[in-house]
Structure formats: C-alpha cells, structure tokens
Amino acid sequence: MQLIDIGVNLTHPSFNDRHTDVLDRARAAGVCQMILTGTSVSESQQALELCQQLDSTGERLFSTAGIHPHDASNWTSDTHNHLKALLKEPSVRAVGECGLDFNRDFSPRPQQEKALELQLALAVELQLPVFLHERDAGERLLSILREFRDHLPAAVVHCFTGEKDTLYRYLDMDLHIGITGWICDERRGSHLHTLVREIPRGRLMLESDAPYLLPRTLRPKPKNNRNEPAFLTEVLREVSLHRGESEAILAAHTTACARDFFRLPNVSEANFCEQ
Ligand SMILES: [Zn+2]
C-alpha cells in the first residue's frame, strides 16, 4: 500500500533535527511521497531546501510555494518575484498555501483577498495547481475562484472542515478536497463522517497537516502530542470506515488522485522499500 501525504508542515520548528526519523517512520507506514507546505516566502524556500536535502532520489519529497492568508499582510513588492522564482523549481508542484481565513482574521480580509487573487493569477500564468486554505470563508472563496477557475489546471481545498452545501459547491466547481485528522475529532469533525461519502473518487486526497491536527482517535498517543506523516494511516482508517470502502481501495484511489494532481512520478516498490 502506498499513501501520499499532500500537506506536511515539515518546516515547523517542532521537526527540527528530527527530519530523517520522521521520514523513516512515514516510509515504514507506507507514506511514499509527501508535499511539504509553504506558507510564506521564507517557509516556501525552506520547504524546497528540505526536499533537496532529504530526498536524493527526487521522487519522494515535493513542496508548494505560497503565502498563507495569515501572512497576507506581509505581502511586499518583492513577494511576487520571489514566489515566481520558487514556483519554477522542479520540486515545487503547486501554488499555496493560499486562501482566506475569516475565522482567525490574522490579516485584514481585503489583504487576504488581494494576496489570493495575485497567487491565483500566478497559478494561471505558470499553469500550476493550487493548494487552498479556507476557514469560514467559503462564499467569498467561491466568488474569487469563479473568476479564475476556467484557466486553472486544478485546485484543492485542503483540510476541508465545512458543511454539505459548501462541499457540493466546491465539487460543482470541479475542485479537489483534502481531508485531515479533523475527521477523527469527535468534538468538531463528526459532521464529516457522512460528508466524506459524497466526495467522488478522483476528487479526494488525504493529508496529515502535521505537526498540527494529531488524530484524536490515534492509540497509543505520542507523548509529545505532535502529529507526523506516519499517522496518515489513522486518517485513512477513519475515512475508510465512513466511506464504507476498504483501506486498500481508498489508499489506491487517493494516491492515484494525488499523483495526478501534483504530477508526481510513480515510486517503484523496490525503490520505495530500499531506504
Ligand atoms: Zn491550512
């Protein structure tokens, strides 16, 4: 079984100096490829460097480059050119993480919207897929995306936590959906149990969002409470349960979907087990 984790914040300080162990455990759990999330110019640069340092094969680690809505107010005149240069690197496979967060509002909404529009324009120009973040801003995200959608190759709403009507409207716009361990959270994620059944094969991908969102159903719990890509198997287990699909089938179609979305190479089983 091969899994692809489409959202790992490996640049997070909690992973410092432990990257190799984290990657070894991921591989042992069947996570054969990962997309490292970039959330600012410097984090996107660091994510790219981690891909280059930690993956000599060039087949396993890839990254995104973008400005998270929390960082939208830090957009400067240089940001566009820095992002564009990063997005031309072969390991960088998507524009993002970009989007709207009207839940925490760490950047003013007009700046979030402007940063999103500029990044969608870059994705159109470079014909790259988009890794989107949305919290409590589905309506606004849809109206901005509508302007760009016909010209974008693909876009995924990562860590989907919304309600049924928003999900349907995303699917109607031919967007992909990323599901995290949020679905394992009995306090705020149980509405996703019925919703994951509604996502067609070829539109659904799995992600850890590590070190955040440790699946609450995971046993035993790690002492440090930190999530990591190896625990993607717990998201797989929970989603498979609620979709009424075997883990093997769910792994196969979500992996094929992620490979297609991010244009990833196949990883041969021999190569995968070797290290
Ligand atoms: Zn996010």
Coordinates of C-alpha atoms and ligand atoms in Angstrom, one line a residue:
M1 CA 0.0 0.0 0.0
Q2 CA 1.3 3.4 -0.9
L3 CA 0.0 6.7 0.6
I4 CA 0.7 10.3 -0.3
D5 CA 0.5 13.0 2.4
I6 CA -0.4 16.1 0.5
G7 CA 0.1 18.5 3.4
V8 CA 3.1 18.3 5.8
N9 CA 4.4 21.4 7.5
L10 CA 7.9 19.9 7.8
T11 CA 9.5 23.4 8.2
H12 CA 7.8 23.7 11.6
P13 CA 10.4 24.1 14.4
S14 CA 9.0 21.0 16.2
F15 CA 10.5 18.9 13.5
N16 CA 14.0 20.5 13.7
D17 CA 16.8 18.0 13.7
R18 CA 14.4 15.1 13.5
H19 CA 13.6 15.1 9.8
T20 CA 15.2 11.8 9.0
D21 CA 13.4 9.9 11.8
V22 CA 10.1 11.5 10.8
L23 CA 10.6 10.5 7.1
D24 CA 11.7 7.0 8.1
R25 CA 8.6 6.4 10.2
A26 CA 6.5 7.8 7.4
R27 CA 8.0 5.4 4.9
A28 CA 7.6 2.5 7.2
A29 CA 3.9 3.4 7.5
G30 CA 3.5 3.4 3.7
V31 CA 3.7 7.1 3.1
C32 CA 5.8 7.1 0.0
Q33 CA 5.5 10.7 -1.2
M34 CA 4.8 14.0 0.6
I35 CA 4.1 17.6 -0.4
L36 CA 5.7 20.0 2.1
T37 CA 3.6 23.0 2.6
G38 CA 5.0 26.5 2.1
T39 CA 3.2 29.3 3.9
S40 CA 5.4 32.4 3.3
V41 CA 8.3 33.2 1.1
S42 CA 10.9 32.0 3.7
E43 CA 8.9 28.9 4.6
S44 CA 8.5 28.0 0.9
Q45 CA 12.2 28.5 0.4
Q46 CA 12.9 26.2 3.4
A47 CA 10.4 23.6 2.2
L48 CA 12.2 23.5 -1.1
E49 CA 15.6 23.1 0.6
L50 CA 14.3 20.3 2.7
C51 CA 13.1 18.5 -0.5
Q52 CA 16.6 18.9 -1.9
Q53 CA 18.5 17.9 1.2
L54 CA 16.4 15.0 2.3
D55 CA 15.4 13.3 -0.9
S56 CA 18.3 12.3 -3.1
T57 CA 16.0 10.4 -5.5
G58 CA 14.0 13.5 -6.4
E59 CA 10.9 11.2 -6.3
R60 CA 9.6 11.4 -2.8
L61 CA 9.5 15.0 -1.5
F62 CA 7.9 17.9 -3.2
S63 CA 6.7 21.3 -2.0
T64 CA 4.3 24.2 -2.5
A65 CA 5.2 27.9 -2.6
G66 CA 2.7 30.5 -1.5
I67 CA 1.5 33.0 1.1
H68 CA -0.9 31.8 3.8
P69 CA -3.8 34.1 4.4
H70 CA -2.4 34.7 7.9
D71 CA 0.7 36.1 6.3
A72 CA -1.1 38.1 3.6
S73 CA -0.4 41.4 5.3
N74 CA 3.3 40.8 4.9
W75 CA 3.0 40.8 1.1
T76 CA 5.6 43.3 -0.3
S77 CA 6.5 44.4 -3.8
D78 CA 9.2 41.6 -3.9
T79 CA 6.9 38.8 -2.9
H80 CA 5.6 38.2 -6.4
N81 CA 9.0 37.8 -7.9
H82 CA 10.3 35.6 -5.1
L83 CA 7.3 33.3 -5.4
K84 CA 7.5 33.1 -9.1
A85 CA 11.2 32.1 -8.9
L86 CA 10.3 29.4 -6.3
L87 CA 7.4 28.1 -8.4
K88 CA 9.8 27.5 -11.4
E89 CA 11.9 25.0 -9.3
P90 CA 11.2 21.4 -10.3
S91 CA 10.3 20.2 -6.8
V92 CA 7.7 22.9 -6.3
R93 CA 4.4 21.4 -7.6
A94 CA 1.7 23.9 -6.5
V95 CA 0.9 27.4 -5.7
G96 CA -0.1 27.7 -2.0
E97 CA -0.9 27.5 0.7
C98 CA -3.1 30.5 -0.1
G99 CA -6.7 31.3 0.5
L100 CA -9.0 33.0 3.1
D101 CA -9.2 32.6 6.8
F102 CA -12.1 34.6 8.2
N103 CA -12.1 32.5 11.4
R104 CA -8.9 33.9 12.8
D105 CA -8.5 37.0 10.7
F106 CA -4.8 37.4 11.4
S107 CA -4.5 39.6 8.2
P108 CA -7.2 42.1 7.2
R109 CA -9.7 40.5 4.8
P110 CA -9.1 42.9 1.9
Q111 CA -5.4 41.9 2.1
Q112 CA -6.2 38.2 2.2
E113 CA -8.3 38.6 -0.9
K114 CA -5.7 40.6 -2.8
A115 CA -2.9 38.1 -1.9
L116 CA -5.2 35.2 -3.0
E117 CA -6.0 36.9 -6.4
L118 CA -2.3 37.6 -7.1
Q119 CA -1.5 33.9 -6.4
L120 CA -4.3 32.6 -8.5
A121 CA -3.0 34.8 -11.3
L122 CA 0.4 33.2 -10.9
A123 CA -1.1 29.7 -11.0
V124 CA -2.8 30.6 -14.2
E125 CA 0.3 32.1 -15.7
L126 CA 2.5 29.1 -14.7
Q127 CA -0.3 26.5 -15.2
L128 CA 0.2 25.0 -11.7
P129 CA -2.4 23.5 -9.4
V130 CA -3.4 25.5 -6.3
F131 CA -3.4 24.4 -2.6
L132 CA -6.1 26.3 -0.9
H133 CA -6.9 27.1 2.7
E134 CA -10.4 28.2 3.7
R135 CA -11.9 28.7 7.1
D136 CA -15.4 30.4 7.5
A137 CA -14.9 32.0 4.1
G138 CA -16.4 29.5 1.6
E139 CA -18.7 32.0 0.0
R140 CA -16.0 34.6 -0.7
L141 CA -13.5 31.9 -1.8
L142 CA -16.0 30.6 -4.3
S143 CA -16.7 34.1 -5.8
I144 CA -13.0 34.9 -6.2
L145 CA -12.2 31.4 -7.6
R146 CA -15.1 31.8 -10.1
E147 CA -13.0 34.4 -12.0
F148 CA -10.0 32.1 -12.4
R149 CA -11.4 28.6 -12.4
D150 CA -11.6 28.1 -16.2
H151 CA -7.9 28.9 -16.5
L152 CA -6.5 26.9 -13.6
P153 CA -5.4 23.3 -14.1
A154 CA -6.7 22.2 -10.7
A155 CA -7.2 23.3 -7.1
V156 CA -7.6 21.5 -3.8
V157 CA -9.4 22.9 -0.8
H158 CA -7.0 21.5 1.8
C159 CA -8.2 20.4 5.3
F160 CA -11.9 20.7 4.4
T161 CA -13.9 21.2 7.6
G162 CA -17.1 22.8 6.1
E163 CA -20.7 21.8 5.7
K164 CA -22.5 19.9 3.0
D165 CA -23.6 22.9 0.9
T166 CA -20.1 24.3 0.7
L167 CA -18.7 20.8 -0.2
Y168 CA -21.3 20.5 -3.0
R169 CA -20.4 23.9 -4.4
Y170 CA -16.7 23.1 -4.3
L171 CA -17.3 19.8 -6.2
D172 CA -19.5 21.7 -8.7
M173 CA -16.6 23.9 -9.4
D174 CA -14.5 20.8 -10.1
L175 CA -12.3 21.3 -7.1
H176 CA -10.4 18.6 -5.2
I177 CA -10.9 18.1 -1.4
G178 CA -8.2 17.3 1.2
I179 CA -9.3 15.5 4.4
T180 CA -7.2 15.6 7.5
G181 CA -7.4 14.1 11.0
W182 CA -10.1 16.8 11.7
I183 CA -12.5 13.9 10.8
C184 CA -11.1 12.0 13.9
D185 CA -12.2 14.8 16.2
E186 CA -15.5 13.9 17.9
R187 CA -15.9 17.5 19.2
R188 CA -15.9 19.3 15.9
G189 CA -15.3 16.9 13.0
S190 CA -18.1 14.3 13.2
H191 CA -20.2 16.1 10.5
L192 CA -17.5 15.0 8.1
H193 CA -18.4 11.3 8.7
T194 CA -21.4 11.5 6.3
L195 CA -19.8 14.1 4.0
V196 CA -16.7 12.1 3.0
R197 CA -19.1 9.6 1.3
E198 CA -20.2 12.4 -1.0
I199 CA -16.7 13.0 -2.4
P200 CA -16.2 11.1 -5.7
R201 CA -13.1 9.0 -6.3
G202 CA -10.6 11.2 -8.2
R203 CA -11.5 14.2 -6.1
L204 CA -10.4 13.1 -2.7
M205 CA -6.9 13.3 -1.2
L206 CA -5.5 12.7 2.3
E207 CA -3.2 14.8 4.4
S208 CA -1.8 14.9 7.9
D209 CA -1.3 18.7 8.2
A210 CA 1.5 17.7 10.7
P211 CA 2.6 18.8 13.2
Y212 CA -1.0 20.1 13.7
L213 CA -4.2 18.0 14.0
L214 CA -3.0 14.9 15.7
P215 CA -5.9 12.4 15.1
R216 CA -7.8 12.2 18.4
T217 CA -8.7 8.6 17.7
L218 CA -5.0 7.6 17.5
R219 CA -3.9 5.0 20.0
P220 CA -1.4 5.0 21.6
K221 CA -1.0 8.7 21.6
P222 CA 2.6 10.1 21.1
K223 CA 3.8 11.6 24.4
N224 CA 4.7 14.9 22.7
N225 CA 1.2 15.2 21.1
R226 CA 2.8 16.1 17.8
N227 CA 1.3 14.9 14.6
E228 CA 3.5 13.4 11.9
P229 CA 3.0 12.0 8.4
A230 CA 3.2 8.3 9.7
F231 CA -0.1 8.9 11.4
L232 CA -1.8 9.4 8.0
T233 CA -2.8 5.8 8.3
E234 CA -5.2 6.9 11.1
V235 CA -6.9 9.4 8.7
L236 CA -7.0 6.6 6.1
R237 CA -8.6 4.2 8.7
E238 CA -11.3 6.8 9.8
V239 CA -12.2 7.9 6.2
S240 CA -12.3 4.3 5.0
L241 CA -14.7 3.4 7.8
H242 CA -17.1 6.3 6.9
R243 CA -16.9 5.8 3.2
G244 CA -17.6 2.0 3.5
E245 CA -14.5 1.4 1.4
S246 CA -11.5 -0.9 2.2
E247 CA -8.3 0.9 3.3
A248 CA -6.6 -0.7 0.3
I249 CA -9.1 0.7 -2.2
L250 CA -9.1 4.2 -0.5
A251 CA -5.3 4.3 -0.5
A252 CA -5.2 3.3 -4.1
H253 CA -7.6 6.0 -5.4
T254 CA -6.4 8.8 -3.2
T255 CA -2.8 8.1 -4.1
A256 CA -3.6 8.0 -7.8
C257 CA -5.5 11.2 -7.4
A258 CA -2.6 13.0 -5.6
R259 CA -0.1 11.7 -8.2
D260 CA -2.2 13.1 -11.0
F261 CA -3.0 16.4 -9.2
F262 CA 0.7 17.2 -8.3
R263 CA 2.1 15.4 -11.4
L264 CA 4.2 13.1 -9.2
P265 CA 6.3 10.3 -10.6
N266 CA 5.5 6.7 -9.8
V267 CA 7.6 5.3 -7.0
S268 CA 8.7 1.7 -7.7
E269 CA 8.1 -0.7 -4.9
A270 CA 11.8 -1.7 -4.9
N271 CA 13.0 1.9 -4.7
F272 CA 10.4 2.5 -2.0
C273 CA 11.5 -0.3 0.3
E274 CA 15.2 0.1 -0.3
Q275 CA 15.9 3.0 2.1
Ligands
ZN1 ZN -4.5 25.5 6.0

